[in-house]
Amino acid sequence: MSTASNRILPELDSLNRFFWTSGADGQLRVLRCADCRFWLHPPGIVCPKCLSRNLAPETVSGLGTIEALTVNHQPWSPGQEVPYTVAIVSLDEQQGLQLTTNIVGCPPESAFIGQRVKVVFEAAEDVYLPLFTPA
Ligand SMILES: [Zn+2]
């Protein structure tokens, strides 16, 4: 398994800070429209469905399904452990609500499209990276 020190960390800003620090209490949060209840990720300032600006983070189940994945054998940054699995995970809360993430806690070659996964957090500096592991 990889360690926190060798992942590429996100740039935090006022829009995405809640997302990258949400795992501090073990819960994943996604921005949601308070008017039409649409989930949006990555975070924005306007709901793409109803154009409301009444958006706030809400807790999600942390459960999802692997939609696409690739096993990377190339260390793109110094100290990065390979191989590792990059995946697009769609969250259960809404069709098309997807995160790009890493699959951890299983051999990279064993992850598969359609696999059920759940979120786990890896603390690194001031962020909690949402990663996914077989459910
Ligand atoms: Zn809306």
PDB file of C-alpha atoms and ligand atoms in Angstrom:
ATOM      1  CA  MET A   1       0.000   0.000   0.000  1.00  0.00           C
ATOM      2  CA  SER A   2       1.078   3.521  -0.650  1.00  0.00           C
ATOM      3  CA  THR A   3       1.671   5.974   2.137  1.00  0.00           C
ATOM      4  CA  ALA A   4       0.418   9.498   2.528  1.00  0.00           C
ATOM      5  CA  SER A   5       3.733  11.099   1.747  1.00  0.00           C
ATOM      6  CA  ASN A   6       3.885  10.077  -1.885  1.00  0.00           C
ATOM      7  CA  ARG A   7       0.447  11.053  -3.161  1.00  0.00           C
ATOM      8  CA  ILE A   8      -0.029  14.239  -5.095  1.00  0.00           C
ATOM      9  CA  LEU A   9      -2.019  16.556  -2.849  1.00  0.00           C
ATOM     10  CA  PRO A  10      -4.813  18.820  -4.094  1.00  0.00           C
ATOM     11  CA  GLU A  11      -4.681  22.606  -4.089  1.00  0.00           C
ATOM     12  CA  LEU A  12      -7.229  23.817  -1.554  1.00  0.00           C
ATOM     13  CA  ASP A  13      -9.408  26.821  -2.220  1.00  0.00           C
ATOM     14  CA  SER A  14     -12.567  28.274  -0.724  1.00  0.00           C
ATOM     15  CA  LEU A  15     -14.739  26.070  -2.941  1.00  0.00           C
ATOM     16  CA  ASN A  16     -13.117  22.695  -2.408  1.00  0.00           C
ATOM     17  CA  ARG A  17     -11.683  22.973   1.099  1.00  0.00           C
ATOM     18  CA  PHE A  18     -14.715  21.272   2.702  1.00  0.00           C
ATOM     19  CA  PHE A  19     -14.297  18.294   0.368  1.00  0.00           C
ATOM     20  CA  TRP A  20     -10.632  17.695   1.073  1.00  0.00           C
ATOM     21  CA  THR A  21     -10.944  18.176   4.834  1.00  0.00           C
ATOM     22  CA  SER A  22     -14.277  16.363   5.266  1.00  0.00           C
ATOM     23  CA  GLY A  23     -12.621  13.108   6.266  1.00  0.00           C
ATOM     24  CA  ALA A  24     -11.408  14.584   9.547  1.00  0.00           C
ATOM     25  CA  ASP A  25     -14.520  13.094  11.153  1.00  0.00           C
ATOM     26  CA  GLY A  26     -14.601  10.022   8.907  1.00  0.00           C
ATOM     27  CA  GLN A  27     -17.452  11.319   6.716  1.00  0.00           C
ATOM     28  CA  LEU A  28     -17.356  12.127   3.025  1.00  0.00           C
ATOM     29  CA  ARG A  29     -19.238  15.261   1.999  1.00  0.00           C
ATOM     30  CA  VAL A  30     -20.364  16.450  -1.414  1.00  0.00           C
ATOM     31  CA  LEU A  31     -21.878  19.775  -2.379  1.00  0.00           C
ATOM     32  CA  ARG A  32     -25.656  19.624  -2.748  1.00  0.00           C
ATOM     33  CA  CYS A  33     -28.277  22.041  -3.981  1.00  0.00           C
ATOM     34  CA  ALA A  34     -30.690  22.908  -1.182  1.00  0.00           C
ATOM     35  CA  ASP A  35     -33.410  23.787  -3.700  1.00  0.00           C
ATOM     36  CA  CYS A  36     -33.507  20.841  -6.137  1.00  0.00           C
ATOM     37  CA  ARG A  37     -31.359  18.386  -4.101  1.00  0.00           C
ATOM     38  CA  PHE A  38     -28.894  17.817  -6.959  1.00  0.00           C
ATOM     39  CA  TRP A  39     -25.398  16.693  -5.905  1.00  0.00           C
ATOM     40  CA  LEU A  40     -22.509  18.345  -7.696  1.00  0.00           C
ATOM     41  CA  HIS A  41     -18.856  17.429  -7.873  1.00  0.00           C
ATOM     42  CA  PRO A  42     -16.386  18.965  -8.370  1.00  0.00           C
ATOM     43  CA  PRO A  43     -17.742  21.845  -6.287  1.00  0.00           C
ATOM     44  CA  GLY A  44     -19.130  24.887  -8.090  1.00  0.00           C
ATOM     45  CA  ILE A  45     -20.973  28.045  -7.127  1.00  0.00           C
ATOM     46  CA  VAL A  46     -24.150  27.465  -9.133  1.00  0.00           C
ATOM     47  CA  CYS A  47     -26.358  24.385  -9.356  1.00  0.00           C
ATOM     48  CA  PRO A  48     -26.138  23.127 -12.973  1.00  0.00           C
ATOM     49  CA  LYS A  49     -29.718  21.854 -12.784  1.00  0.00           C
ATOM     50  CA  CYS A  50     -31.671  24.805 -11.400  1.00  0.00           C
ATOM     51  CA  LEU A  51     -29.056  27.614 -11.290  1.00  0.00           C
ATOM     52  CA  SER A  52     -29.571  28.071  -7.560  1.00  0.00           C
ATOM     53  CA  ARG A  53     -26.628  29.326  -5.518  1.00  0.00           C
ATOM     54  CA  ASN A  54     -28.110  27.763  -2.410  1.00  0.00           C
ATOM     55  CA  LEU A  55     -25.473  25.014  -2.156  1.00  0.00           C
ATOM     56  CA  ALA A  56     -24.023  23.342   0.921  1.00  0.00           C
ATOM     57  CA  PRO A  57     -21.964  20.240   1.676  1.00  0.00           C
ATOM     58  CA  GLU A  58     -23.918  17.206   2.835  1.00  0.00           C
ATOM     59  CA  THR A  59     -22.719  13.855   4.087  1.00  0.00           C
ATOM     60  CA  VAL A  60     -22.883  10.938   1.656  1.00  0.00           C
ATOM     61  CA  SER A  61     -22.814   7.217   2.395  1.00  0.00           C
ATOM     62  CA  GLY A  62     -19.292   6.778   1.080  1.00  0.00           C
ATOM     63  CA  LEU A  63     -20.458   3.787  -0.955  1.00  0.00           C
ATOM     64  CA  GLY A  64     -19.997   3.511  -4.671  1.00  0.00           C
ATOM     65  CA  THR A  65     -19.095   1.439  -7.712  1.00  0.00           C
ATOM     66  CA  ILE A  66     -15.949   1.414  -9.832  1.00  0.00           C
ATOM     67  CA  GLU A  67     -16.876   2.779 -13.271  1.00  0.00           C
ATOM     68  CA  ALA A  68     -13.425   2.790 -14.852  1.00  0.00           C
ATOM     69  CA  LEU A  69      -9.939   2.010 -13.720  1.00  0.00           C
ATOM     70  CA  THR A  70      -6.350   1.822 -14.783  1.00  0.00           C
ATOM     71  CA  VAL A  71      -3.358   0.300 -13.048  1.00  0.00           C
ATOM     72  CA  ASN A  72      -0.434   2.678 -13.200  1.00  0.00           C
ATOM     73  CA  HIS A  73       3.028   1.140 -13.268  1.00  0.00           C
ATOM     74  CA  GLN A  74       4.826   4.416 -13.868  1.00  0.00           C
ATOM     75  CA  PRO A  75       6.058   6.429 -10.868  1.00  0.00           C
ATOM     76  CA  TRP A  76       5.124   9.971 -11.903  1.00  0.00           C
ATOM     77  CA  SER A  77       6.642  11.605  -8.864  1.00  0.00           C
ATOM     78  CA  PRO A  78       9.704  10.744  -6.762  1.00  0.00           C
ATOM     79  CA  GLY A  79       9.017   8.096  -4.164  1.00  0.00           C
ATOM     80  CA  GLN A  80       5.654   7.127  -5.609  1.00  0.00           C
ATOM     81  CA  GLU A  81       4.985   3.452  -5.094  1.00  0.00           C
ATOM     82  CA  VAL A  82       3.842   1.467  -8.113  1.00  0.00           C
ATOM     83  CA  PRO A  83       1.729  -0.173  -9.228  1.00  0.00           C
ATOM     84  CA  TYR A  84      -1.348   1.682  -7.989  1.00  0.00           C
ATOM     85  CA  THR A  85      -4.925   1.848  -9.183  1.00  0.00           C
ATOM     86  CA  VAL A  86      -6.572   5.035 -10.434  1.00  0.00           C
ATOM     87  CA  ALA A  87     -10.338   4.714 -10.675  1.00  0.00           C
ATOM     88  CA  ILE A  88     -13.483   6.634 -11.393  1.00  0.00           C
ATOM     89  CA  VAL A  89     -15.971   5.753  -8.683  1.00  0.00           C
ATOM     90  CA  SER A  90     -19.624   6.684  -8.992  1.00  0.00           C
ATOM     91  CA  LEU A  91     -21.274   7.368  -5.671  1.00  0.00           C
ATOM     92  CA  ASP A  92     -24.545   5.712  -4.774  1.00  0.00           C
ATOM     93  CA  GLU A  93     -26.288   9.024  -4.114  1.00  0.00           C
ATOM     94  CA  GLN A  94     -26.819  10.025  -7.726  1.00  0.00           C
ATOM     95  CA  GLN A  95     -26.211   8.684 -11.211  1.00  0.00           C
ATOM     96  CA  GLY A  96     -23.185  10.396 -12.717  1.00  0.00           C
ATOM     97  CA  LEU A  97     -21.827  11.650  -9.390  1.00  0.00           C
ATOM     98  CA  GLN A  98     -18.230  10.564  -9.820  1.00  0.00           C
ATOM     99  CA  LEU A  99     -14.890  10.955  -8.106  1.00  0.00           C
ATOM    100  CA  THR A 100     -11.459  10.252  -9.515  1.00  0.00           C
ATOM    101  CA  THR A 101      -9.622   8.385  -6.787  1.00  0.00           C
ATOM    102  CA  ASN A 102      -7.279   5.539  -5.936  1.00  0.00           C
ATOM    103  CA  ILE A 103      -8.321   2.019  -4.962  1.00  0.00           C
ATOM    104  CA  VAL A 104      -6.444   0.782  -1.920  1.00  0.00           C
ATOM    105  CA  GLY A 105      -6.508  -2.203   0.394  1.00  0.00           C
ATOM    106  CA  CYS A 106      -6.403  -4.824  -2.340  1.00  0.00           C
ATOM    107  CA  PRO A 107      -3.876  -5.978  -4.945  1.00  0.00           C
ATOM    108  CA  PRO A 108      -4.004  -3.433  -7.823  1.00  0.00           C
ATOM    109  CA  GLU A 109      -4.737  -6.110 -10.415  1.00  0.00           C
ATOM    110  CA  SER A 110      -7.710  -7.421  -8.420  1.00  0.00           C
ATOM    111  CA  ALA A 111      -9.893  -4.313  -8.701  1.00  0.00           C
ATOM    112  CA  PHE A 112     -12.535  -4.504 -11.421  1.00  0.00           C
ATOM    113  CA  ILE A 113     -15.209  -2.416 -13.106  1.00  0.00           C
ATOM    114  CA  GLY A 114     -18.502  -2.845 -11.297  1.00  0.00           C
ATOM    115  CA  GLN A 115     -16.812  -3.592  -7.985  1.00  0.00           C
ATOM    116  CA  ARG A 116     -18.542  -2.203  -4.893  1.00  0.00           C
ATOM    117  CA  VAL A 117     -16.279   0.063  -2.889  1.00  0.00           C
ATOM    118  CA  LYS A 118     -16.418   2.271   0.189  1.00  0.00           C
ATOM    119  CA  VAL A 119     -14.505   5.376   1.132  1.00  0.00           C
ATOM    120  CA  VAL A 120     -11.486   5.394   3.414  1.00  0.00           C
ATOM    121  CA  PHE A 121      -9.463   8.469   4.251  1.00  0.00           C
ATOM    122  CA  GLU A 122      -5.753   8.995   4.171  1.00  0.00           C
ATOM    123  CA  ALA A 123      -4.553  12.003   6.115  1.00  0.00           C
ATOM    124  CA  ALA A 124      -1.766  13.950   4.441  1.00  0.00           C
ATOM    125  CA  GLU A 125      -0.719  17.337   5.764  1.00  0.00           C
ATOM    126  CA  ASP A 126      -3.993  19.300   6.093  1.00  0.00           C
ATOM    127  CA  VAL A 127      -6.127  17.157   3.800  1.00  0.00           C
ATOM    128  CA  TYR A 128      -7.962  13.857   4.082  1.00  0.00           C
ATOM    129  CA  LEU A 129      -7.751  12.123   0.754  1.00  0.00           C
ATOM    130  CA  PRO A 130     -10.884  10.110  -0.016  1.00  0.00           C
ATOM    131  CA  LEU A 131      -9.693   6.757  -1.331  1.00  0.00           C
ATOM    132  CA  PHE A 132     -11.795   3.653  -1.895  1.00  0.00           C
ATOM    133  CA  THR A 133     -11.426   0.068  -0.800  1.00  0.00           C
ATOM    134  CA  PRO A 134     -13.476  -3.040  -1.654  1.00  0.00           C
ATOM    135  CA  ALA A 135     -16.764  -2.904   0.278  1.00  0.00           C
TER     136      ALA A 135
HETATM  137 ZN    ZN B   1     -30.470  22.895  -7.903  1.00  0.00          ZN
END
